[in-house]
Coordinates of C-alpha atoms in Angstrom, one line a residue:
M1 CA 16.4 -77.0 -97.9
S2 CA 15.5 -75.1 -100.9
S3 CA 13.1 -76.0 -103.7
S4 CA 14.2 -76.3 -107.3
A5 CA 14.3 -73.4 -109.6
S6 CA 11.1 -74.6 -111.5
G7 CA 9.2 -74.7 -108.2
T8 CA 9.4 -78.6 -107.8
A9 CA 10.4 -79.2 -104.3
P10 CA 13.0 -82.1 -103.7
R11 CA 11.9 -84.7 -101.4
C12 CA 13.9 -83.3 -98.5
A13 CA 12.9 -85.8 -95.8
S14 CA 13.7 -88.9 -98.1
A15 CA 17.0 -87.0 -99.0
D16 CA 18.2 -86.5 -95.3
A17 CA 17.4 -90.1 -94.4
Q18 CA 19.3 -91.2 -97.4
Y19 CA 22.2 -89.1 -96.4
R20 CA 22.3 -90.5 -92.8
R21 CA 22.3 -94.1 -94.3
M22 CA 25.0 -93.5 -97.0
T23 CA 27.3 -91.4 -94.6
G24 CA 26.7 -93.4 -91.4
A25 CA 25.9 -97.1 -92.2
P26 CA 28.9 -99.6 -92.0
V27 CA 30.6 -99.4 -95.2
R28 CA 31.0 -103.1 -96.2
G29 CA 27.3 -103.8 -95.4
L30 CA 26.1 -100.8 -97.3
I31 CA 28.1 -101.8 -100.3
L32 CA 26.8 -105.3 -100.2
A33 CA 23.3 -104.1 -99.8
L34 CA 23.5 -101.7 -102.6
C35 CA 25.5 -103.9 -105.0
L36 CA 23.0 -107.0 -104.7
P37 CA 20.4 -105.2 -106.8
A38 CA 23.0 -104.1 -109.4
V39 CA 24.5 -107.6 -109.6
I40 CA 21.2 -109.3 -110.2
S41 CA 20.4 -106.7 -112.9
N42 CA 23.6 -107.4 -114.6
L43 CA 23.3 -111.0 -114.2
V44 CA 19.9 -111.2 -115.6
T45 CA 20.5 -108.9 -118.3
T46 CA 23.6 -110.7 -119.2
A47 CA 21.7 -113.9 -119.0
Y48 CA 19.3 -112.6 -121.6
N49 CA 22.3 -111.7 -123.8
L50 CA 23.6 -115.2 -123.5
A51 CA 20.1 -116.7 -124.2
D52 CA 19.7 -114.5 -127.1
T53 CA 23.0 -115.9 -128.3
Y54 CA 21.9 -119.4 -127.7
F55 CA 18.5 -118.9 -129.5
I56 CA 20.2 -117.2 -132.5
G57 CA 22.9 -119.9 -132.5
R58 CA 20.2 -122.4 -133.4
L59 CA 19.6 -120.7 -136.7
G60 CA 23.2 -120.9 -138.0
T61 CA 26.7 -119.9 -137.7
S62 CA 26.2 -116.6 -139.9
Q63 CA 23.4 -115.6 -137.4
S64 CA 25.7 -116.2 -134.7
G65 CA 28.3 -113.9 -136.2
A66 CA 25.6 -111.2 -136.6
I67 CA 25.5 -110.8 -132.9
G68 CA 29.0 -109.9 -132.7
I69 CA 28.5 -107.2 -135.3
A70 CA 25.3 -105.9 -133.3
Y71 CA 27.3 -106.0 -130.2
S72 CA 29.4 -103.0 -131.5
V73 CA 26.2 -100.8 -132.0
M74 CA 24.8 -101.9 -128.7
T75 CA 27.9 -100.8 -126.9
V76 CA 27.4 -97.3 -128.6
F77 CA 23.9 -97.1 -127.1
Q78 CA 25.4 -98.1 -123.8
A79 CA 28.2 -95.4 -124.0
F80 CA 25.5 -92.8 -124.6
G81 CA 23.4 -94.0 -121.7
F82 CA 26.2 -94.2 -119.4
F83 CA 27.7 -90.9 -120.6
F84 CA 24.5 -89.0 -119.4
G85 CA 23.5 -91.5 -116.6
N86 CA 27.1 -91.7 -114.9
G87 CA 28.0 -88.2 -115.9
S88 CA 25.0 -86.7 -114.1
G89 CA 24.8 -89.4 -111.4
N90 CA 28.5 -89.0 -110.3
S91 CA 27.8 -85.2 -109.8
M92 CA 24.3 -85.9 -108.4
S93 CA 25.7 -88.2 -105.7
R94 CA 28.4 -85.7 -104.4
E95 CA 25.8 -82.9 -104.4
L96 CA 23.6 -85.2 -102.3
G97 CA 26.5 -85.8 -100.0
K98 CA 26.8 -82.0 -99.7
R99 CA 23.0 -81.9 -99.1
N100 CA 22.4 -79.8 -102.1
T101 CA 19.1 -81.4 -103.4
E102 CA 18.3 -78.6 -105.7
R103 CA 21.2 -79.1 -108.2
A104 CA 20.9 -82.8 -107.7
A105 CA 17.4 -82.6 -109.3
R106 CA 18.9 -80.5 -112.1
L107 CA 21.4 -83.0 -112.8
L108 CA 18.8 -85.9 -112.9
A109 CA 16.5 -84.0 -115.5
V110 CA 19.4 -82.9 -117.8
G111 CA 21.0 -86.3 -117.8
F112 CA 17.8 -88.2 -118.7
C113 CA 16.8 -85.7 -121.4
G114 CA 20.4 -85.8 -122.9
A115 CA 20.2 -89.7 -123.1
V116 CA 16.9 -89.7 -124.7
L117 CA 17.9 -87.0 -127.4
G118 CA 21.2 -88.8 -128.0
G119 CA 19.2 -92.1 -128.4
C120 CA 17.2 -90.1 -131.2
V121 CA 20.1 -89.0 -133.0
L122 CA 21.9 -92.5 -133.0
A123 CA 18.5 -94.0 -134.2
V124 CA 18.5 -91.7 -137.3
I125 CA 22.1 -92.1 -138.1
G126 CA 22.1 -95.8 -137.7
L127 CA 18.9 -96.5 -139.9
V128 CA 20.1 -94.2 -142.7
T129 CA 23.7 -95.9 -142.9
L130 CA 22.7 -99.4 -141.7
P131 CA 23.9 -101.3 -145.1
R132 CA 27.1 -99.5 -145.1
L133 CA 27.5 -99.6 -141.1
V134 CA 27.3 -103.5 -140.8
V135 CA 30.0 -103.8 -143.3
V136 CA 32.3 -101.3 -141.7
L137 CA 31.7 -103.2 -138.5
G138 CA 33.2 -106.3 -140.0
S139 CA 30.3 -108.3 -141.5
T140 CA 31.0 -110.7 -144.3
P141 CA 28.5 -111.0 -147.2
T142 CA 26.9 -114.0 -145.4
I143 CA 26.5 -112.2 -142.1
A144 CA 25.6 -108.8 -143.4
P145 CA 21.7 -109.5 -144.0
Y146 CA 21.3 -111.0 -140.7
A147 CA 23.0 -108.0 -138.9
M148 CA 20.6 -105.6 -140.7
A149 CA 17.5 -107.5 -139.9
Y150 CA 18.5 -107.8 -136.2
L151 CA 19.6 -104.4 -135.6
T152 CA 16.6 -102.4 -137.4
P153 CA 14.2 -102.8 -134.7
I154 CA 16.7 -102.2 -132.1
L155 CA 17.8 -98.9 -133.8
I156 CA 14.2 -97.7 -133.8
A157 CA 14.1 -98.2 -129.9
A158 CA 17.5 -96.5 -129.5
P159 CA 15.8 -93.5 -127.6
M160 CA 14.3 -96.0 -124.9
V161 CA 17.5 -98.0 -124.9
C162 CA 19.8 -95.1 -124.1
G163 CA 17.2 -93.7 -121.8
S164 CA 17.0 -97.1 -119.8
F165 CA 20.8 -97.3 -119.4
A166 CA 20.9 -93.7 -118.0
L167 CA 18.0 -93.8 -115.7
N168 CA 19.3 -97.2 -114.2
G169 CA 22.6 -95.2 -113.3
L170 CA 20.6 -92.2 -112.1
L171 CA 18.7 -94.3 -109.7
R172 CA 21.7 -96.1 -108.6
Y173 CA 23.7 -93.1 -107.7
Q174 CA 20.7 -92.2 -105.4
G175 CA 21.3 -95.2 -103.5
L176 CA 18.1 -96.9 -105.1
S177 CA 19.6 -99.9 -106.9
L178 CA 16.4 -101.8 -106.1
Y179 CA 14.4 -99.8 -108.4
G180 CA 16.9 -99.8 -111.3
M181 CA 17.0 -103.7 -110.7
I182 CA 13.2 -104.0 -111.1
G183 CA 13.1 -102.0 -114.3
L184 CA 15.9 -103.7 -116.1
V185 CA 14.9 -107.3 -114.8
T186 CA 11.4 -107.0 -115.9
G187 CA 12.5 -106.2 -119.4
A188 CA 15.1 -108.9 -119.3
L189 CA 12.8 -111.6 -118.1
L190 CA 10.0 -110.6 -120.7
N191 CA 12.8 -111.1 -123.4
F192 CA 13.2 -114.7 -122.3
L193 CA 9.7 -115.4 -123.3
V194 CA 9.1 -113.0 -126.1
A195 CA 12.4 -113.8 -128.1
P196 CA 12.0 -117.4 -128.6
F197 CA 8.3 -117.0 -129.3
L198 CA 9.0 -114.4 -132.2
I199 CA 12.0 -116.5 -133.4
F200 CA 10.7 -119.7 -133.5
V201 CA 6.8 -119.9 -133.3
V202 CA 6.1 -116.8 -135.5
R203 CA 9.2 -117.7 -137.6
L204 CA 10.8 -114.2 -137.9
G205 CA 14.1 -115.7 -137.3
I206 CA 16.9 -113.4 -136.2
A207 CA 14.6 -110.1 -136.9
G208 CA 12.3 -111.7 -134.2
A209 CA 15.1 -111.4 -131.7
G210 CA 15.7 -107.7 -132.7
I211 CA 11.9 -107.0 -132.2
A212 CA 11.8 -108.7 -128.9
T213 CA 14.7 -106.7 -127.6
A214 CA 13.2 -103.5 -128.9
I215 CA 9.9 -104.3 -127.1
C216 CA 11.4 -105.3 -123.7
Q217 CA 13.8 -102.4 -123.7
T218 CA 10.8 -100.1 -123.9
I219 CA 9.0 -101.7 -121.4
S220 CA 12.0 -101.4 -119.0
F221 CA 12.2 -97.6 -120.0
I222 CA 8.6 -97.0 -119.0
L223 CA 9.1 -98.6 -115.5
L224 CA 12.3 -96.7 -114.8
V225 CA 10.7 -93.4 -115.7
T226 CA 7.8 -94.3 -113.4
F227 CA 10.3 -95.0 -110.5
A228 CA 12.3 -91.8 -111.2
V229 CA 9.3 -89.6 -111.1
R230 CA 7.4 -91.4 -108.0
R231 CA 10.2 -93.0 -105.9
G232 CA 13.4 -90.9 -106.4
V233 CA 15.3 -89.2 -103.6
V234 CA 15.0 -86.3 -106.0
T235 CA 12.0 -86.1 -108.5
L236 CA 12.5 -86.6 -112.2
D237 CA 10.8 -83.3 -113.4
L238 CA 11.4 -82.2 -117.0
R239 CA 11.0 -78.6 -116.0
N240 CA 14.5 -78.9 -114.4
S241 CA 16.0 -79.9 -117.7
R242 CA 17.4 -76.6 -118.7
P243 CA 21.3 -76.8 -118.6
D244 CA 23.7 -74.3 -117.7
V245 CA 27.6 -73.9 -118.7
L246 CA 28.8 -75.3 -115.3
L247 CA 26.2 -78.1 -115.3
V248 CA 27.1 -79.3 -118.6
R249 CA 30.8 -79.1 -117.8
E250 CA 30.0 -81.5 -114.7
I251 CA 28.1 -84.0 -116.8
I252 CA 30.8 -84.0 -119.6
G253 CA 33.6 -84.4 -117.0
G254 CA 31.8 -87.2 -115.1
G255 CA 30.6 -89.0 -118.1
M256 CA 33.5 -88.8 -120.3
P257 CA 35.2 -92.1 -118.8
S258 CA 32.1 -93.9 -119.5
L259 CA 31.6 -92.6 -123.0
L260 CA 35.2 -93.3 -123.8
R261 CA 35.0 -96.7 -122.0
Q262 CA 32.0 -97.9 -123.9
G263 CA 33.2 -96.4 -127.2
A264 CA 36.4 -98.0 -126.8
G265 CA 34.6 -101.3 -126.2
S266 CA 32.7 -100.7 -129.6
L267 CA 35.9 -100.0 -131.2
A268 CA 37.6 -102.9 -129.9
T269 CA 34.7 -105.2 -130.8
T270 CA 35.0 -103.9 -134.4
C271 CA 38.7 -104.4 -134.4
V272 CA 38.2 -108.0 -133.1
N273 CA 35.5 -108.7 -135.9
L274 CA 37.8 -107.1 -138.6
A275 CA 40.7 -109.2 -137.3
A276 CA 38.8 -112.4 -137.3
N277 CA 37.2 -111.7 -140.6
P278 CA 39.7 -113.1 -142.8
F279 CA 39.4 -116.5 -141.1
G280 CA 35.8 -117.0 -141.8
D281 CA 32.3 -116.9 -140.2
A282 CA 33.3 -119.7 -137.6
V283 CA 36.0 -117.5 -136.0
I284 CA 33.7 -114.3 -135.9
A285 CA 31.1 -116.3 -134.3
A286 CA 33.4 -118.0 -131.7
M287 CA 34.8 -114.6 -130.5
A288 CA 31.3 -113.2 -130.3
I289 CA 30.5 -115.9 -128.0
V290 CA 33.6 -115.5 -125.8
M291 CA 33.0 -111.8 -125.6
R292 CA 29.4 -112.3 -124.5
V293 CA 30.7 -114.9 -121.8
M294 CA 33.4 -112.6 -120.5
L295 CA 30.8 -109.8 -120.4
A296 CA 28.8 -112.1 -118.1
I297 CA 31.9 -112.7 -115.9
N298 CA 32.7 -109.0 -115.8
S299 CA 28.9 -108.0 -115.2
I300 CA 29.3 -109.5 -111.5
I301 CA 32.1 -107.2 -110.7
V302 CA 30.5 -104.2 -112.5
G303 CA 27.7 -104.8 -110.2
L304 CA 29.9 -104.7 -107.2
G305 CA 31.6 -101.6 -108.4
Q306 CA 28.0 -100.0 -109.1
G307 CA 27.2 -100.7 -105.3
F308 CA 30.4 -98.9 -104.4
Q309 CA 29.9 -95.8 -106.5
P310 CA 27.1 -94.2 -104.7
V311 CA 28.8 -95.0 -101.3
C312 CA 32.0 -93.1 -102.8
G313 CA 30.1 -90.3 -104.2
Y314 CA 28.1 -89.4 -101.0
N315 CA 31.1 -89.8 -98.8
Y316 CA 33.5 -88.0 -100.9
G317 CA 31.2 -85.1 -101.3
A318 CA 30.7 -85.1 -97.4
G319 CA 34.4 -85.4 -96.9
L320 CA 34.5 -88.7 -95.2
Y321 CA 37.5 -90.0 -97.2
R322 CA 38.2 -93.0 -94.8
R323 CA 35.0 -94.5 -95.8
V324 CA 35.8 -94.0 -99.4
K325 CA 39.1 -95.8 -99.1
D326 CA 37.6 -98.4 -96.9
G327 CA 34.8 -99.2 -99.4
Y328 CA 37.5 -99.2 -102.2
W329 CA 39.9 -101.7 -100.7
F330 CA 36.9 -104.0 -99.6
C331 CA 35.6 -104.0 -103.2
V332 CA 39.2 -104.8 -104.8
R333 CA 39.7 -107.6 -102.4
L334 CA 36.3 -109.2 -103.0
S335 CA 36.2 -108.8 -106.8
T336 CA 39.7 -110.2 -107.2
I337 CA 38.6 -113.3 -105.0
M338 CA 35.2 -113.8 -107.0
L339 CA 37.1 -113.4 -110.5
M340 CA 39.8 -116.1 -109.6
V341 CA 37.1 -118.6 -108.5
I342 CA 35.0 -117.9 -111.9
A343 CA 37.9 -117.9 -114.0
V344 CA 38.9 -121.4 -112.9
L345 CA 35.2 -122.7 -113.4
A346 CA 35.0 -121.0 -116.8
A347 CA 38.6 -122.5 -118.0
V348 CA 37.6 -126.0 -116.8
F349 CA 34.1 -126.0 -118.5
A350 CA 35.1 -123.9 -121.6
P351 CA 34.3 -126.3 -124.3
D352 CA 30.8 -127.1 -122.8
I353 CA 30.1 -123.2 -122.3
I354 CA 31.0 -122.6 -126.0
A355 CA 29.2 -125.6 -127.4
L356 CA 26.1 -124.4 -125.5
F357 CA 25.7 -121.4 -128.0
R358 CA 27.0 -123.2 -131.1
S359 CA 27.9 -126.7 -131.5
D360 CA 29.8 -126.2 -134.6
P361 CA 33.1 -128.0 -134.0
Q362 CA 35.4 -125.0 -135.4
V363 CA 33.5 -122.5 -133.4
V364 CA 34.0 -124.8 -130.1
A365 CA 37.7 -125.3 -130.7
V366 CA 38.5 -121.6 -131.4
G367 CA 36.3 -120.5 -128.8
T368 CA 37.5 -122.8 -126.2
V369 CA 41.2 -121.7 -126.5
A370 CA 40.2 -118.1 -126.4
L371 CA 38.2 -118.2 -123.3
R372 CA 40.8 -120.2 -121.5
I373 CA 43.4 -117.7 -122.3
Q374 CA 41.3 -114.9 -121.2
C375 CA 40.5 -116.6 -117.9
C376 CA 44.2 -116.4 -117.1
T377 CA 44.1 -112.6 -116.9
V378 CA 40.6 -111.7 -116.0
P379 CA 41.3 -111.6 -112.2
L380 CA 43.2 -108.5 -113.0
N381 CA 40.2 -106.7 -113.8
G382 CA 38.8 -106.3 -110.5
F383 CA 41.5 -103.9 -109.4
A384 CA 41.4 -102.0 -112.7
M385 CA 37.4 -101.6 -112.6
M386 CA 37.2 -100.6 -109.0
S387 CA 40.0 -98.0 -109.5
N388 CA 38.3 -96.7 -112.7
M389 CA 35.1 -96.4 -110.9
M390 CA 36.5 -94.5 -107.9
Q391 CA 38.4 -92.3 -110.2
Q392 CA 35.2 -91.5 -112.2
T393 CA 33.0 -90.9 -109.1
M394 CA 35.4 -88.6 -107.4
G395 CA 35.5 -86.5 -110.6
K396 CA 39.2 -87.3 -111.7
T397 CA 38.2 -86.8 -115.3
I398 CA 41.4 -87.1 -117.0
I399 CA 42.9 -90.1 -115.2
A400 CA 39.6 -91.8 -115.2
S401 CA 39.2 -91.1 -119.0
F402 CA 42.6 -92.5 -119.7
V403 CA 42.1 -95.8 -117.6
A404 CA 38.8 -96.2 -119.1
V405 CA 40.2 -96.5 -122.6
C406 CA 43.1 -98.5 -121.8
R407 CA 41.8 -101.8 -121.6
L408 CA 39.3 -102.0 -124.4
G409 CA 40.5 -99.4 -126.8
L410 CA 44.1 -98.1 -126.5
F411 CA 45.6 -101.4 -126.0
L412 CA 43.2 -104.2 -127.2
A413 CA 42.5 -102.5 -130.6
P414 CA 46.1 -102.4 -131.9
A415 CA 46.9 -105.6 -130.1
V416 CA 44.3 -107.7 -131.9
L417 CA 45.2 -106.3 -135.4
I418 CA 48.9 -106.6 -134.8
L419 CA 48.7 -110.1 -133.2
A420 CA 46.3 -111.3 -135.9
H421 CA 48.6 -110.1 -138.5
L422 CA 51.6 -111.8 -137.2
F423 CA 50.2 -115.0 -135.6
G424 CA 46.7 -115.5 -137.3
V425 CA 43.8 -117.0 -135.2
P426 CA 46.1 -117.5 -131.9
G427 CA 46.8 -113.8 -132.3
V428 CA 43.0 -112.9 -132.2
Q429 CA 42.5 -115.2 -129.2
T430 CA 45.3 -113.9 -127.1
A431 CA 44.7 -110.2 -127.8
Q432 CA 42.5 -109.4 -124.8
S433 CA 44.9 -111.0 -122.3
V434 CA 47.7 -109.0 -123.4
S435 CA 45.5 -105.8 -123.1
D436 CA 44.4 -106.8 -119.6
I437 CA 48.1 -107.1 -118.4
I438 CA 49.3 -103.9 -119.9
S439 CA 46.2 -102.0 -118.6
F440 CA 46.8 -103.5 -114.9
I441 CA 50.4 -102.3 -115.1
V442 CA 49.4 -98.7 -116.2
T443 CA 46.7 -98.5 -113.5
V444 CA 48.7 -99.2 -110.5
P445 CA 50.8 -96.1 -110.3
L446 CA 47.8 -93.9 -111.4
Q447 CA 45.6 -95.3 -108.6
A448 CA 48.3 -95.1 -106.1
R449 CA 48.5 -91.2 -106.8
I450 CA 44.8 -91.0 -106.4
L451 CA 44.6 -92.8 -102.9
R452 CA 47.5 -90.5 -101.8
S453 CA 45.5 -87.5 -102.8
L454 CA 42.9 -88.3 -100.3
G455 CA 43.6 -86.1 -97.3
K456 CA 43.1 -86.8 -93.6
P457 CA 39.5 -88.1 -93.2
R458 CA 36.8 -86.0 -91.5
T459 CA 35.7 -88.1 -88.4
T460 CA 32.2 -86.4 -88.1
V461 CA 29.3 -86.0 -90.5

């Protein structure tokens, strides 16, 4: 095994052991072992987001609406972090499957540096344009000051936020989900303590929530960097961060679906805010809460897919296609069953769930209907998400990018604007479900083509 061009030797013994595990262990047990830390990470992070929504909801309806505005910006941070993390990580897992640790180490370094630099650019742009930005994203005059107060410290921490999202993915694609979990969960758990202290004890209000998020994201970033340097299958070394044309092309191809998916999510969130804007702060706040709740539900399935992706990457790189397909169908079945159970529970307890975050009767009424409608179609997301993750990990950039934008951008954005214009608030409430159905129909033939493209499996490692 060769050392990297910079003279930093990859951890060959660790890489060999991980290769044997990823290509030889029973697929179902391997996916479950890898997805558990990812699911926990997503649940704890989402629980913090919901807790943040709860704490801020105690301050007022306009403050709750500000969370919906800020969510659009946070999805852009995720988009850049996932672009570099998944773009590098997809190729990195395939290179590890080919036992090419030298190139895997370069992908790791370039992906990390790209995310941090991208965060710096976003921070500058966001801080300079913030007053205008919150209005463009759908703020009413009463919501705008709170959105600015919440976003300012988060924008300052943008390089760390983007870097954390990227590193979590880069560790996960090495089969090291546990370290990613520790880094993210530590920051999220600290946020449970720091946010209410700054909001209510120090009396900083919604600005305190933003400061708490910035502090705790920075702590997560430091932990993740430490794990990447000391515990990685390949070592994070900034001397490996000099890109070449082929490497950049790989990262763009692997990361574009994530960038488009998250960018479409930001666009769709903005369109939901704009569509809800004419109906007042209560409708904006209700839809913001529903989006957070649906994010929590989907985060469980995303975690399952994140456990599948390194298995897919390693085995696809090694030519073990039967293992790729077995893992995919296992995840589709499990995710669909899980979503059906969760959807029933969420629909039954919808009024209580919405009231937990904001007791305003109008917010509860609008949010309850929207949540119940979305629960009807959310089980379709298991197939759509697993298919998109498989396409992306296999390097099927065009199909993966198209499917990525379908549910959140290509269909949701026009659906919510058209339906809101035709039917008012009910149009805003039903748009996501309409988008889910159309996206499912579009994904089926595309994924069938991907599955047929996998040739006869290699039976030996």
